[in-house]
XYZ file of C-alpha atoms in Angstrom:
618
model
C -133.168 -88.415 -199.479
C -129.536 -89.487 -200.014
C -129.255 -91.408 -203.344
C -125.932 -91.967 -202.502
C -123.958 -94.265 -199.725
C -121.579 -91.689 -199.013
C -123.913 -88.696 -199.110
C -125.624 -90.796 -196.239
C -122.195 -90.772 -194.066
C -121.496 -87.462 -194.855
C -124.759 -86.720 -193.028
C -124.137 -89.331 -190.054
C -120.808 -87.495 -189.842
C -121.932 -84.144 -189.605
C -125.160 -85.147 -187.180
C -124.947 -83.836 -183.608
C -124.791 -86.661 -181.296
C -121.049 -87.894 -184.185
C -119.927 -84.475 -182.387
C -119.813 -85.710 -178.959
C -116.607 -85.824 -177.419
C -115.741 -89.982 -176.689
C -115.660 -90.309 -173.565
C -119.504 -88.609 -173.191
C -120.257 -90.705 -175.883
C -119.140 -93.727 -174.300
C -120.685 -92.605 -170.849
C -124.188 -92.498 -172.852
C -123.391 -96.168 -174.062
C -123.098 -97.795 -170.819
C -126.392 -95.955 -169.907
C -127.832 -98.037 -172.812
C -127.460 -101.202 -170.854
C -129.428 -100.027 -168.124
C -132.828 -101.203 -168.214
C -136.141 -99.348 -166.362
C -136.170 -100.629 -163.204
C -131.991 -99.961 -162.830
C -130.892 -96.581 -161.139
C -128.312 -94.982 -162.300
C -124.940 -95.451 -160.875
C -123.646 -93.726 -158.232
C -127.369 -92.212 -157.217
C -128.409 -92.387 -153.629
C -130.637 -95.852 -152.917
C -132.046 -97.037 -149.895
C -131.917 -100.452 -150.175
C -128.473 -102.376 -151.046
C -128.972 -103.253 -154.666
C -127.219 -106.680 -155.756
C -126.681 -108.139 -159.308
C -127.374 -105.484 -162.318
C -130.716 -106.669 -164.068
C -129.380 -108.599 -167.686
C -131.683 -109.616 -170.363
C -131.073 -110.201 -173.495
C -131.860 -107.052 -174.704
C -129.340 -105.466 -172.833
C -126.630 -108.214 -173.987
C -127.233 -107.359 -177.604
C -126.673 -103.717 -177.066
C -123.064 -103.589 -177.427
C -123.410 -105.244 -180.619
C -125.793 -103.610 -182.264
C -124.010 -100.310 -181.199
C -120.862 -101.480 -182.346
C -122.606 -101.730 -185.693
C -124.041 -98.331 -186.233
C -120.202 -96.753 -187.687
C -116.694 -97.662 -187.500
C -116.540 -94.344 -184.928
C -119.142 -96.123 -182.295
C -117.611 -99.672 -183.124
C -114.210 -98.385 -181.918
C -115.695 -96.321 -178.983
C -117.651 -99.379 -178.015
C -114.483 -102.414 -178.417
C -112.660 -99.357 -176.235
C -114.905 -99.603 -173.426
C -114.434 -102.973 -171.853
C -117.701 -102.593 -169.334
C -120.011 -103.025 -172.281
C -118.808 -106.312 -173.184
C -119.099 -107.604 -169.379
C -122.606 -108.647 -169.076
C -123.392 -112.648 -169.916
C -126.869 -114.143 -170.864
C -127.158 -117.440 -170.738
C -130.551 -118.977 -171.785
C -132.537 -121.576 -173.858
C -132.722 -119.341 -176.681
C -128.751 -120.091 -177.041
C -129.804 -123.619 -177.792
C -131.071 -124.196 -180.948
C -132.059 -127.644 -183.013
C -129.028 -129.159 -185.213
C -126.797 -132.056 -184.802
C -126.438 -133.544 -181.398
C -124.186 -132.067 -178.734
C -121.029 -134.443 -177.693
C -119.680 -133.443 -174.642
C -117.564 -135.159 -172.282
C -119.855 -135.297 -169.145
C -120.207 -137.522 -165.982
C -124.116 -136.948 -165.909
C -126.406 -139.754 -167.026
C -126.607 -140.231 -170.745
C -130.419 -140.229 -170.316
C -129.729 -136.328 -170.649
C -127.620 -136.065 -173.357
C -129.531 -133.914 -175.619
C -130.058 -132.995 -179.674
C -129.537 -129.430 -179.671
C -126.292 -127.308 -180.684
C -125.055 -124.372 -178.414
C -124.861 -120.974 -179.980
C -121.688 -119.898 -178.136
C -120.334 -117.420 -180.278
C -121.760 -114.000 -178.521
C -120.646 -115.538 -175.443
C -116.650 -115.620 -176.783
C -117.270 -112.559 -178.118
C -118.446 -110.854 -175.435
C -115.771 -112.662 -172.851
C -112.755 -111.604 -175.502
C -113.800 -107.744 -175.815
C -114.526 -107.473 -171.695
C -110.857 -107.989 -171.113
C -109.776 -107.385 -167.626
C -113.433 -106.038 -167.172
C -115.336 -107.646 -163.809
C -118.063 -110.169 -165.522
C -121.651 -110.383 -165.000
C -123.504 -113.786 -165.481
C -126.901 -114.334 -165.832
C -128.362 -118.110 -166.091
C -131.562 -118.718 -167.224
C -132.447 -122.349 -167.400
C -135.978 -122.470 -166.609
C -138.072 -123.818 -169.362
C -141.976 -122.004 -169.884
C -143.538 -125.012 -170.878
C -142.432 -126.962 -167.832
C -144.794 -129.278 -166.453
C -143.775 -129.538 -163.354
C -142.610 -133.209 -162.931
C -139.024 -133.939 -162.543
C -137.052 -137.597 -162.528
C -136.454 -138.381 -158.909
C -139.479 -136.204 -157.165
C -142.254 -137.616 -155.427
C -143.824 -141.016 -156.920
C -141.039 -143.378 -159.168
C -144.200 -143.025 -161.727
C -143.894 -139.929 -162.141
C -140.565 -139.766 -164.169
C -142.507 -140.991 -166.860
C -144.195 -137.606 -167.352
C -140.705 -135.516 -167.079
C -140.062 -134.412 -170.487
C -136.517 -133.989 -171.902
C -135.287 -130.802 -170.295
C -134.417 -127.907 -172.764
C -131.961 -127.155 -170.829
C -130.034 -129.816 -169.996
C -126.935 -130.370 -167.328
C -124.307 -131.238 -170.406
C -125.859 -127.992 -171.692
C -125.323 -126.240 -168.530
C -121.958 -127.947 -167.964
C -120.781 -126.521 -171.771
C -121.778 -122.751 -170.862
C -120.113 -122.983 -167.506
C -116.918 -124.136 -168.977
C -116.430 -121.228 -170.764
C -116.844 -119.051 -168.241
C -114.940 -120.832 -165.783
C -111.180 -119.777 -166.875
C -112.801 -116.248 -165.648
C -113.771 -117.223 -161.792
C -111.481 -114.282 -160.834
C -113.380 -111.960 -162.750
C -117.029 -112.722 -161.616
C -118.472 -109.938 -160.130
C -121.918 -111.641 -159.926
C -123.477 -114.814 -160.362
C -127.194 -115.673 -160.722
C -128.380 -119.261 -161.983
C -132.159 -119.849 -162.339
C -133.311 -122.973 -162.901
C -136.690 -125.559 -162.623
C -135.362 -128.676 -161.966
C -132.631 -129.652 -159.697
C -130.007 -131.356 -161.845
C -128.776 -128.563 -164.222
C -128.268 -126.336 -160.864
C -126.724 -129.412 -159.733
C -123.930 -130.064 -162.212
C -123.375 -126.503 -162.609
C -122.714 -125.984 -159.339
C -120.596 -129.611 -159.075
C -118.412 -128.568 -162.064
C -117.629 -124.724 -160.134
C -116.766 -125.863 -156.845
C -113.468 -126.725 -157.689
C -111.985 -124.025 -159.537
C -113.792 -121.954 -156.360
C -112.164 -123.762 -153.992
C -108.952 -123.506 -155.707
C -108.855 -119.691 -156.963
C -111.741 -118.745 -155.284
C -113.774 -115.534 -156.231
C -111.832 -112.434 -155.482
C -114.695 -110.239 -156.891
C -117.614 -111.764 -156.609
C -119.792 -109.444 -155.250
C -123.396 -111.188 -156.075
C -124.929 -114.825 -155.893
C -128.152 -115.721 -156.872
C -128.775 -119.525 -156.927
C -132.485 -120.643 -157.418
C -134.273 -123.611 -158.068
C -137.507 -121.687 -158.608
C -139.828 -125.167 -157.240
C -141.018 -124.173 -154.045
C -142.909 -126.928 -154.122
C -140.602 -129.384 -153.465
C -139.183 -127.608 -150.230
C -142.162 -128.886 -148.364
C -141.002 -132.511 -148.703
C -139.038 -133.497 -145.039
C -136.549 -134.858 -147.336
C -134.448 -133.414 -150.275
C -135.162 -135.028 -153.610
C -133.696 -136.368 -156.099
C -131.960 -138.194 -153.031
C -129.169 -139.359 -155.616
C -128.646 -135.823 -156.249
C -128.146 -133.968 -152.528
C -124.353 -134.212 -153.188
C -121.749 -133.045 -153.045
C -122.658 -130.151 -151.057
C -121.609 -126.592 -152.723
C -118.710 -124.684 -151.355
C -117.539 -127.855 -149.631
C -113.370 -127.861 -149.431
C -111.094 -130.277 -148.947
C -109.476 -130.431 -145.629
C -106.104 -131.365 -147.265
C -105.949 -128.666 -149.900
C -103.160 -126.618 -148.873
C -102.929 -124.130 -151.238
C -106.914 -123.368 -151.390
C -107.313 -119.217 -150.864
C -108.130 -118.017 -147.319
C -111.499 -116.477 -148.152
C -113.892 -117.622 -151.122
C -115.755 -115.143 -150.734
C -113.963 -112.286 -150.327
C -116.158 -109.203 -150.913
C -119.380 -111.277 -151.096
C -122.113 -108.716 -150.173
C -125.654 -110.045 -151.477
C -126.173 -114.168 -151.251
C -130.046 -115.492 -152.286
C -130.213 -119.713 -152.079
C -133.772 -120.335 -153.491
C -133.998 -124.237 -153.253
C -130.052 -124.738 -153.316
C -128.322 -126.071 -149.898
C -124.446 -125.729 -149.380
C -122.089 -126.813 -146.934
C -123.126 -124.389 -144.294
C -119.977 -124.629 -142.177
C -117.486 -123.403 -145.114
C -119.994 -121.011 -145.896
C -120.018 -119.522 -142.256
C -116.202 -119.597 -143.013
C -116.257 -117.788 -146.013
C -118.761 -115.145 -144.471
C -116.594 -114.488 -141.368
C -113.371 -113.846 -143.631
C -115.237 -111.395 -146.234
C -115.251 -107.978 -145.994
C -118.985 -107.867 -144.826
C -122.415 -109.397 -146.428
C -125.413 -106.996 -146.645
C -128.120 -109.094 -147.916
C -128.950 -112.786 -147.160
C -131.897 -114.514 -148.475
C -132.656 -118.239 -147.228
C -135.790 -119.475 -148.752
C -137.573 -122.944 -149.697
C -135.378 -125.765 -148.284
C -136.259 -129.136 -147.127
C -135.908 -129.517 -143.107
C -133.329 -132.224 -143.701
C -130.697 -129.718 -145.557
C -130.855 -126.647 -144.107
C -127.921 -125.378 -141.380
C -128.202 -126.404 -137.476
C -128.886 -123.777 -134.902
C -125.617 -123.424 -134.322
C -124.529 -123.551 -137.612
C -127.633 -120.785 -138.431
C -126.435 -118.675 -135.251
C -122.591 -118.457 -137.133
C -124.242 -117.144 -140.456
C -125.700 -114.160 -138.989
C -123.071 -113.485 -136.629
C -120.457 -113.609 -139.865
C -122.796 -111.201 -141.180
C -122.461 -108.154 -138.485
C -123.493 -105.384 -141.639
C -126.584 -107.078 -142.325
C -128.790 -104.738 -144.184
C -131.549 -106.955 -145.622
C -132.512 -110.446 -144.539
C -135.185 -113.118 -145.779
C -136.053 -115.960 -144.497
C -139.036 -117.864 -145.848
C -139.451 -121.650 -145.920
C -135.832 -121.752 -144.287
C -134.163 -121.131 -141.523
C -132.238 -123.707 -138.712
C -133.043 -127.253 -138.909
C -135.279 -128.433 -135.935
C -136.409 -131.694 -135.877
C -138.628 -132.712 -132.788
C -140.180 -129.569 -130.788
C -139.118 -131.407 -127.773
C -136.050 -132.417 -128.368
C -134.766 -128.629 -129.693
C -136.524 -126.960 -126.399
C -134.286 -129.494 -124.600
C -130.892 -128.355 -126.168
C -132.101 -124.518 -125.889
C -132.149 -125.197 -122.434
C -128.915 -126.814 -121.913
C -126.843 -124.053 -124.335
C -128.980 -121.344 -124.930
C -127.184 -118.966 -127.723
C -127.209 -115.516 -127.279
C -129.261 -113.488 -130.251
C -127.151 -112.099 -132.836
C -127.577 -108.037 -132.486
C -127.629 -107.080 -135.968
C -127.302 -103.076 -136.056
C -127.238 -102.231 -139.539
C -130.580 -103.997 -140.275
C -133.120 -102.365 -141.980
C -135.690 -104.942 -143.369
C -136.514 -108.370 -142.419
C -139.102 -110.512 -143.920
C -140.058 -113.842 -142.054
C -141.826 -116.709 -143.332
C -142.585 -119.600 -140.882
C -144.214 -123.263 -141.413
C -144.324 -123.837 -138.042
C -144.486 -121.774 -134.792
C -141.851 -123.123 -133.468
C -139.558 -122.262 -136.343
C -141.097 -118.722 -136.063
C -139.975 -118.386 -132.329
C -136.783 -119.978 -132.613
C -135.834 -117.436 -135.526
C -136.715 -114.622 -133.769
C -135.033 -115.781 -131.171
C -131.345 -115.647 -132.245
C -132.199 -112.656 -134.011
C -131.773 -109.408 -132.430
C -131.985 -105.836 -134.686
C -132.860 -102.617 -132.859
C -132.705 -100.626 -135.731
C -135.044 -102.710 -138.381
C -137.334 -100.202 -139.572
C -139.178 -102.720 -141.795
C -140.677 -106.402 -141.079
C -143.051 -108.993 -142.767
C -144.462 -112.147 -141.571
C -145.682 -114.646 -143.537
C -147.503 -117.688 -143.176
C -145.664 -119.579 -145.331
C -147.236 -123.119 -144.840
C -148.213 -125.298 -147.349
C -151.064 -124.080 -149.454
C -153.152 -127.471 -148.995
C -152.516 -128.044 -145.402
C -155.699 -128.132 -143.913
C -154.324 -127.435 -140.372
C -153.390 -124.171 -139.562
C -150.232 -122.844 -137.532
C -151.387 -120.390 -134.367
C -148.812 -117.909 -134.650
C -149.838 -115.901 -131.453
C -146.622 -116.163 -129.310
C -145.322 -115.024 -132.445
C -146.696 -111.866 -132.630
C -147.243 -111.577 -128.558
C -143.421 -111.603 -128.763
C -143.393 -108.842 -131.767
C -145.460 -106.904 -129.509
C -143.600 -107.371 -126.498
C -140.412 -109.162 -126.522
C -141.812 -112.315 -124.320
C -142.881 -115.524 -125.898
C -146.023 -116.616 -124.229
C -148.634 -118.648 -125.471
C -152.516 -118.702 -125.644
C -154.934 -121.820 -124.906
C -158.187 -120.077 -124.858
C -157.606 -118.518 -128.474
C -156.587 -121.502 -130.286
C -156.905 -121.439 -134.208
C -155.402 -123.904 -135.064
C -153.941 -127.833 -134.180
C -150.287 -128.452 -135.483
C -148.860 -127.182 -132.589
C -149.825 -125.314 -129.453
C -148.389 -122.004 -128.952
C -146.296 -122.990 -125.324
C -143.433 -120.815 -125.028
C -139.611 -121.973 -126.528
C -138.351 -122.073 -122.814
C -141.173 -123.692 -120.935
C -141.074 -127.084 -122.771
C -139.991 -129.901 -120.467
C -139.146 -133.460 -121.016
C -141.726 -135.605 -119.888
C -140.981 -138.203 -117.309
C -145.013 -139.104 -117.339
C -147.363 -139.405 -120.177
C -146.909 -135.586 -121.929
C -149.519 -132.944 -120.884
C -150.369 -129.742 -122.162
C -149.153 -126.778 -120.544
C -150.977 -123.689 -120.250
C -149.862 -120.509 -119.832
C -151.974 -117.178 -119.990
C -151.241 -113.336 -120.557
C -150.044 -111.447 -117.810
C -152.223 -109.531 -116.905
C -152.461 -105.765 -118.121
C -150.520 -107.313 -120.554
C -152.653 -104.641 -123.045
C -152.267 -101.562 -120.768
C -148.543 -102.071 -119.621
C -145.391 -100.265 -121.404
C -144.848 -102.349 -124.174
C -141.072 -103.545 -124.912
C -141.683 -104.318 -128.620
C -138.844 -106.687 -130.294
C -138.171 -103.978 -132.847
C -138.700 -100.809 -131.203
C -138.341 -98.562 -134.660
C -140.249 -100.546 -136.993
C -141.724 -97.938 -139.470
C -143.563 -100.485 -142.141
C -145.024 -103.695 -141.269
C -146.643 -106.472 -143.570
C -148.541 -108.969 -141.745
C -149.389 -112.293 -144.547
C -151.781 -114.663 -143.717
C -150.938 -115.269 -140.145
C -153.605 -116.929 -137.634
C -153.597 -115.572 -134.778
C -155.767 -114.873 -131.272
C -157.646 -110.829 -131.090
C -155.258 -110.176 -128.077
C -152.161 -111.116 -129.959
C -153.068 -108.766 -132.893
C -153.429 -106.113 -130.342
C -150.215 -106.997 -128.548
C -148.942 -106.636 -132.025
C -150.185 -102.965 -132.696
C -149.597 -101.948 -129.119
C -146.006 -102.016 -129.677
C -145.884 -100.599 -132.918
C -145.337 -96.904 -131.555
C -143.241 -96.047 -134.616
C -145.236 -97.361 -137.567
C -146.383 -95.028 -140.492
C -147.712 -97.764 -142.689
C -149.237 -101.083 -142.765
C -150.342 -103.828 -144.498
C -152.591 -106.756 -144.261
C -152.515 -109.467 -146.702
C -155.115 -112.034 -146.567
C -156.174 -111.112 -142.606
C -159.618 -111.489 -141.472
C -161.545 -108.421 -140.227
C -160.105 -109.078 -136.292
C -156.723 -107.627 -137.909
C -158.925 -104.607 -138.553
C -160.553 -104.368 -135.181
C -157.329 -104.859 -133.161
C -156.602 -101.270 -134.447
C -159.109 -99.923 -132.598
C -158.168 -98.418 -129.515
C -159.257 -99.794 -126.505
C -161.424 -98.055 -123.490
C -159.031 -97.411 -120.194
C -160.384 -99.536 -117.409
C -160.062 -96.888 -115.063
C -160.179 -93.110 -115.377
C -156.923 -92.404 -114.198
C -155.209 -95.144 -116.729
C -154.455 -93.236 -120.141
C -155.616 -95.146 -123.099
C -153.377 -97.268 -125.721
C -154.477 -96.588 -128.863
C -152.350 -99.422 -131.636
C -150.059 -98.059 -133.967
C -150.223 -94.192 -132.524
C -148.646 -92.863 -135.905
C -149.987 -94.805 -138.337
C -150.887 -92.975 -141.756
C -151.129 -95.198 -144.180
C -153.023 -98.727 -144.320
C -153.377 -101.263 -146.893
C -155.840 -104.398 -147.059
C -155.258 -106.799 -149.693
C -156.803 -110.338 -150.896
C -158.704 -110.372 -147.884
C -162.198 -112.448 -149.109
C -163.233 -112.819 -145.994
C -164.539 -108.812 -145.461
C -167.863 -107.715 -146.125
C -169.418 -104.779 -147.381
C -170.208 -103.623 -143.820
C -166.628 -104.211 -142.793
C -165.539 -102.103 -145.849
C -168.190 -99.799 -144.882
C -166.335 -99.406 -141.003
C -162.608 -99.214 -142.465
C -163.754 -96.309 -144.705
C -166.039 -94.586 -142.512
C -165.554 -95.386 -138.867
C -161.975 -96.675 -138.671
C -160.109 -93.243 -138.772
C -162.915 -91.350 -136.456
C -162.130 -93.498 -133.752
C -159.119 -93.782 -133.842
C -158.787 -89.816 -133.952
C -160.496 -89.990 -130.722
C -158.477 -91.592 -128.739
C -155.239 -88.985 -130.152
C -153.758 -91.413 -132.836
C -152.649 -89.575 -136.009
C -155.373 -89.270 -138.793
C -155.333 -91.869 -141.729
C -154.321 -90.453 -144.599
C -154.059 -93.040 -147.129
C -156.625 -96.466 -146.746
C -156.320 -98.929 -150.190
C -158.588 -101.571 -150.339
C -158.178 -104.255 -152.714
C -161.750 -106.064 -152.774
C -163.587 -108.044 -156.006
C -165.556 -105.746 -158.240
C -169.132 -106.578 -156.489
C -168.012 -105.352 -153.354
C -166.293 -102.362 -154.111
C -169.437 -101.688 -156.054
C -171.830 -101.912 -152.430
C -169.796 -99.791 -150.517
C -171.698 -96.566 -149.574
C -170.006 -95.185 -146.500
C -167.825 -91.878 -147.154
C -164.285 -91.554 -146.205
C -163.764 -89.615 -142.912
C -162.253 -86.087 -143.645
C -158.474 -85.599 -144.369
C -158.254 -89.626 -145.604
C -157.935 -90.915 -149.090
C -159.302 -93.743 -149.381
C -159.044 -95.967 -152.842
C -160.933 -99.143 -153.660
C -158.748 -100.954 -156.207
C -161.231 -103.713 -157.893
C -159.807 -107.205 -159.234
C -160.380 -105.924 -162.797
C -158.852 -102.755 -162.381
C -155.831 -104.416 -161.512
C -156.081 -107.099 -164.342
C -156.665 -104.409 -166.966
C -153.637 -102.863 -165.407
C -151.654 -105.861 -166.287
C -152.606 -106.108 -169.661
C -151.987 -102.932 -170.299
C -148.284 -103.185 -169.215
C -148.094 -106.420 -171.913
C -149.292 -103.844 -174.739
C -146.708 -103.431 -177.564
C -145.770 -99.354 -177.380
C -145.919 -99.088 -181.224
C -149.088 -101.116 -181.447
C -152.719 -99.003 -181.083
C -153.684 -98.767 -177.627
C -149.685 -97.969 -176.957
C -147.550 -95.357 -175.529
C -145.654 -94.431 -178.371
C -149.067 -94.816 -180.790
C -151.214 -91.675 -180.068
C -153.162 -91.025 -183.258
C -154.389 -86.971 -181.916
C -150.761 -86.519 -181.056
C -149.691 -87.891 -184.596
C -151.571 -85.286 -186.340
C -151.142 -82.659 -184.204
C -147.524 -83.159 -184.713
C -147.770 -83.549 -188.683
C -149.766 -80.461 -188.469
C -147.164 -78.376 -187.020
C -144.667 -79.535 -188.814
C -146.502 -78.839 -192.231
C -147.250 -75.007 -190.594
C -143.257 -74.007 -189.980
């Protein structure tokens, strides 16, 4: 159409969006780096967000914007934002001469690959003054899963050479080190242990010597959960130095590290838990702590636990699967809980809590220092090892959900690790130990409840074990819940929502979860096609009759068989929606479908011709 190069500019020139003033033009650039999932900035979220998502995608923006015209090149090197977002990934590495790089590491790493370094000085040069971004992807796809210094010696003979390697993580981090001040978040993924390892060896002491004034966001995951079930940290060569560990001599270290820290996730990674309860105490207030997959012999003491949330008074979000205070001998620990009891941390700006316990003891002695009247949503996970065959009863658990007392069960027993005796009735044997029992009070289903969290609105219940009675304790406290869901539960989960006869005609009735509306059931194998039959048809009707709020919304994710038996209709005013295992795997491929490619969004063959059509009429 424009046989000539300047014919084509003249057109660019005179196009609408070239008559934009700058500054909208350079507002619609920075919405370029925001990818789906983002919102928009300064729109009204619910739940604290942390570090913006980066991909590589987003990274190249900037420069392929800054290529379009020598107007949107200087618009873009004038807005120092677009510059500040760093991706850091294998694909930076490619094959050519080998790397030599003065390193401490073993030279069993050293690796053949050059670094591709030059978007990163780019991108670091035109960000100026801007606050910085880094994302750190390390994790290799083809990963096998061994790693030198985990489980058997024989076993290192299997690790392959990592792609990315710690002299390959210690070159990207020097770079971005002279910038410290300017991180305003940090993520590092990794598989293995010993790139997160050196990377976070060579930060700790330009943070402990400038610290990170604007660091906003940390992310640090070893994404091997697998390894968090071994009682002892491995590599063993490799547990230290601890992170964030300061030397007691270093005068002219900053008062706070963390300043204006507000979202911390350690997946996998440990850290010197005392200067981080430092750090916390002098920021400006965390909002979101996740604490997930470490080994029992590196995670914080109780005490050390109980000074991380009470640093943290403006908690908003906290996880804690896998994790949580160290306790090593159920006797012992009941022992020093009854010589200095801590007080439970009241956290009064938290709004969702997810718990995932190996042991019931860990359970209780989490929610135990934990106190949050206004959590509005909780989830409890089983989060023992898959292959375990024993099973943890987490009754006392959810008898103390229910109603704030930890009391344990002996004629409901699932399972043998441990026996569900309450926290504060374990004594030290001066005889040969015996079991003690303890029962429910009784009218213990019938009584005002005094739930734990009083205004829990959504509850997810994973996997847990636990007694008929405890499940109803559960539910009878749940007075505020709207919606619920059980992942991998049995069908007693099911029946503890029905309410239960008075045992007198003067007593009212307690009818579980009063105000629920929606329900969810998911990878539960163990329901049949009569128990489908009962949610859908019989559930909601008797629950109506004892005055609980109608079901509106029942999803039931079942295999295809069984969602093709079920006959029952849905009881009136509830939709209920049987999701099949191949509905949800089609679902998935069709998210992986190219848009452009047939079967796409963007490739709509009617639409095509329709449109050709109309364009060929005007």
């Amino acid at each position: 159409m424009y046989p000539y190069p300047s014919h084509r500019n003249q057109a660019f020139a005179s196009s609408p969006i070239n008559k934009l003033p700058i500054e909208l033009l350079s507002e619609i650039f920075s919405l370029c780096l925001l990818t789906a999932e983002e919102s928009v900035p300064g729109s009204e979220v619910d739940e604290p967000s942390s570090s913006p998502i980066i991909t590589t995608e987003t990274v190249r923006t900037p420069f392929i914007l800054s290529s379009v015209c020598k107007k949107w090149r200087a618009v873009a090197l004038g807005r120092s934002s677009l510059w500040s977002n760093l991706c850091i990934t294998a694909e930076l590495i490619g094959e050519a001469a080998p790397l030599h790089l003065a390193t401490d590491q073993d030279t069993s790493f050293t690796p053949s690959h050059s670094l591709h370094t030059k978007q990163i000085i780019y991108s670091l040069q035109r960000s100026r003054h801007a606050p910085l971004n880094v994302f750190v992807d390390a994790r290799d796809p083809e990963w096998n899963f061994a790693e030198p210094g985990v489980g058997d010696d024989g076993m290192d003979m299997f690790a392959p050479q990592a792609l990315f390697s710690p002299v390959h993580m210690n070159a990207f981090i020097s770079l971005l080190l002279p910038h410290i001040t300017r991180w305003k978040s940090l993520t590092i993924l990794t598989d293995t242990w010993a790139p997160l390892h050196a990377a976070l060896t060579f930060i700790n002491p330009y943070l402990s010597t400038f610290g990170a004034p604007q660091l906003e966001s940390m992310t640090l995951m070893r994404c091997n959960d697998f390894v968090s079930y071994s009682p002892s940290f491995q590599p063993r060569d490799l547990k230290e130095p601890l992170f964030l560990s300061r030397n007691s001599d270093d005068s002219n270290a900053p008062a706070s590290l963390l300043p204006r820290l507000r979202h911390l996730s350690l997946r996998g990674v440990h850290v010197d838990w005392e200067s981080l309860g430092d750090a916390l105490a002098a920021s400006s207030g965390l909002l979101s702590l996740e604490l997930t997959s470490h080994c029992a012999d590196v995670r914080p003491s109780i005490s050390q636990f109980h000074r991380l949330l009470a640093s943290s008074p403006h908690l908003r979000s906290l996880i804690l699967t896998g994790s949580g205070p160290q306790i090593s001998d159920p006797i012992e620990s009941a022992v020093l809980a009854q010589e200095a009891d801590p007080e439970p941390v009241v956290l009064e700006h938290l709004q969702s809590m997810n718990i995932g316990y190996r042991t019931a003891l860990e359970g209780r002695t989490i929610l135990k220092l934990i106190g949050a009247p206004t959590v509005k949503k909780f989830e409890l996970e089983d989060a023992t090892y898959p292959g375990d065959p024993d099973e943890v009863n987490a009754s006392s658990l959810l008898y103390y959900l229910g109603s704030k007392e930890f009391v344990g069960s002996t004629n409901t027993s699932v399972g043998r690790k441990e026996e569900d005796i309450p926290l504060n009735e374990i004594k030290v044997p001066t005889t040969p130990r015996r079991r003690k029992s303890s029962v429910y009070p009784q009218g213990s289903e019938t009584s005002s409840s005094r739930p734990a969290f009083p205004r829990l609105e959504t509850v997810v219940i994973k996997n847990v074990k636990a007694s008929t009675r405890s499940l109803r304790t559960l539910f009878n406290g749940l007075s505020n819940a709207r919606h619920l869901e059980l992942v991998g539960m049995s069908m007693t989960a099911v029946q503890a929502l029905v309410p239960s006869p008075p045992p007198s005609p003067t007593t009212p009735p307690t009818c579980p979860c009063p105000l629920l509306r929606s329900l969810c059931i998911r990878d539960s194998e163990q329901l049949q096609v009569k128990d489908l039959d009962f949610i859908i048809g019989d559930l909601a009707a008797s629950r109506g009759r004892w005055g609980a709020c109608a079901l509106r919304e029942v999803d039931i994710h079942v295999d295809a068989a069984k969602a093709a038996c079920v006959a029952a209709a849905a009881s009136p005013g509830t939709t209920v929606t049987i999701i099949s295992d191949d509905e949800e795997e089609e679902d998935a491929e069709d998210m992986d479908v190219d848009p452009f490619k047939p079967g796409g969004a963007f490739n709509d063959p009617l639409f095509d011709q329709y449109y050709a059509d109309h364009i060929t009429i005007r």
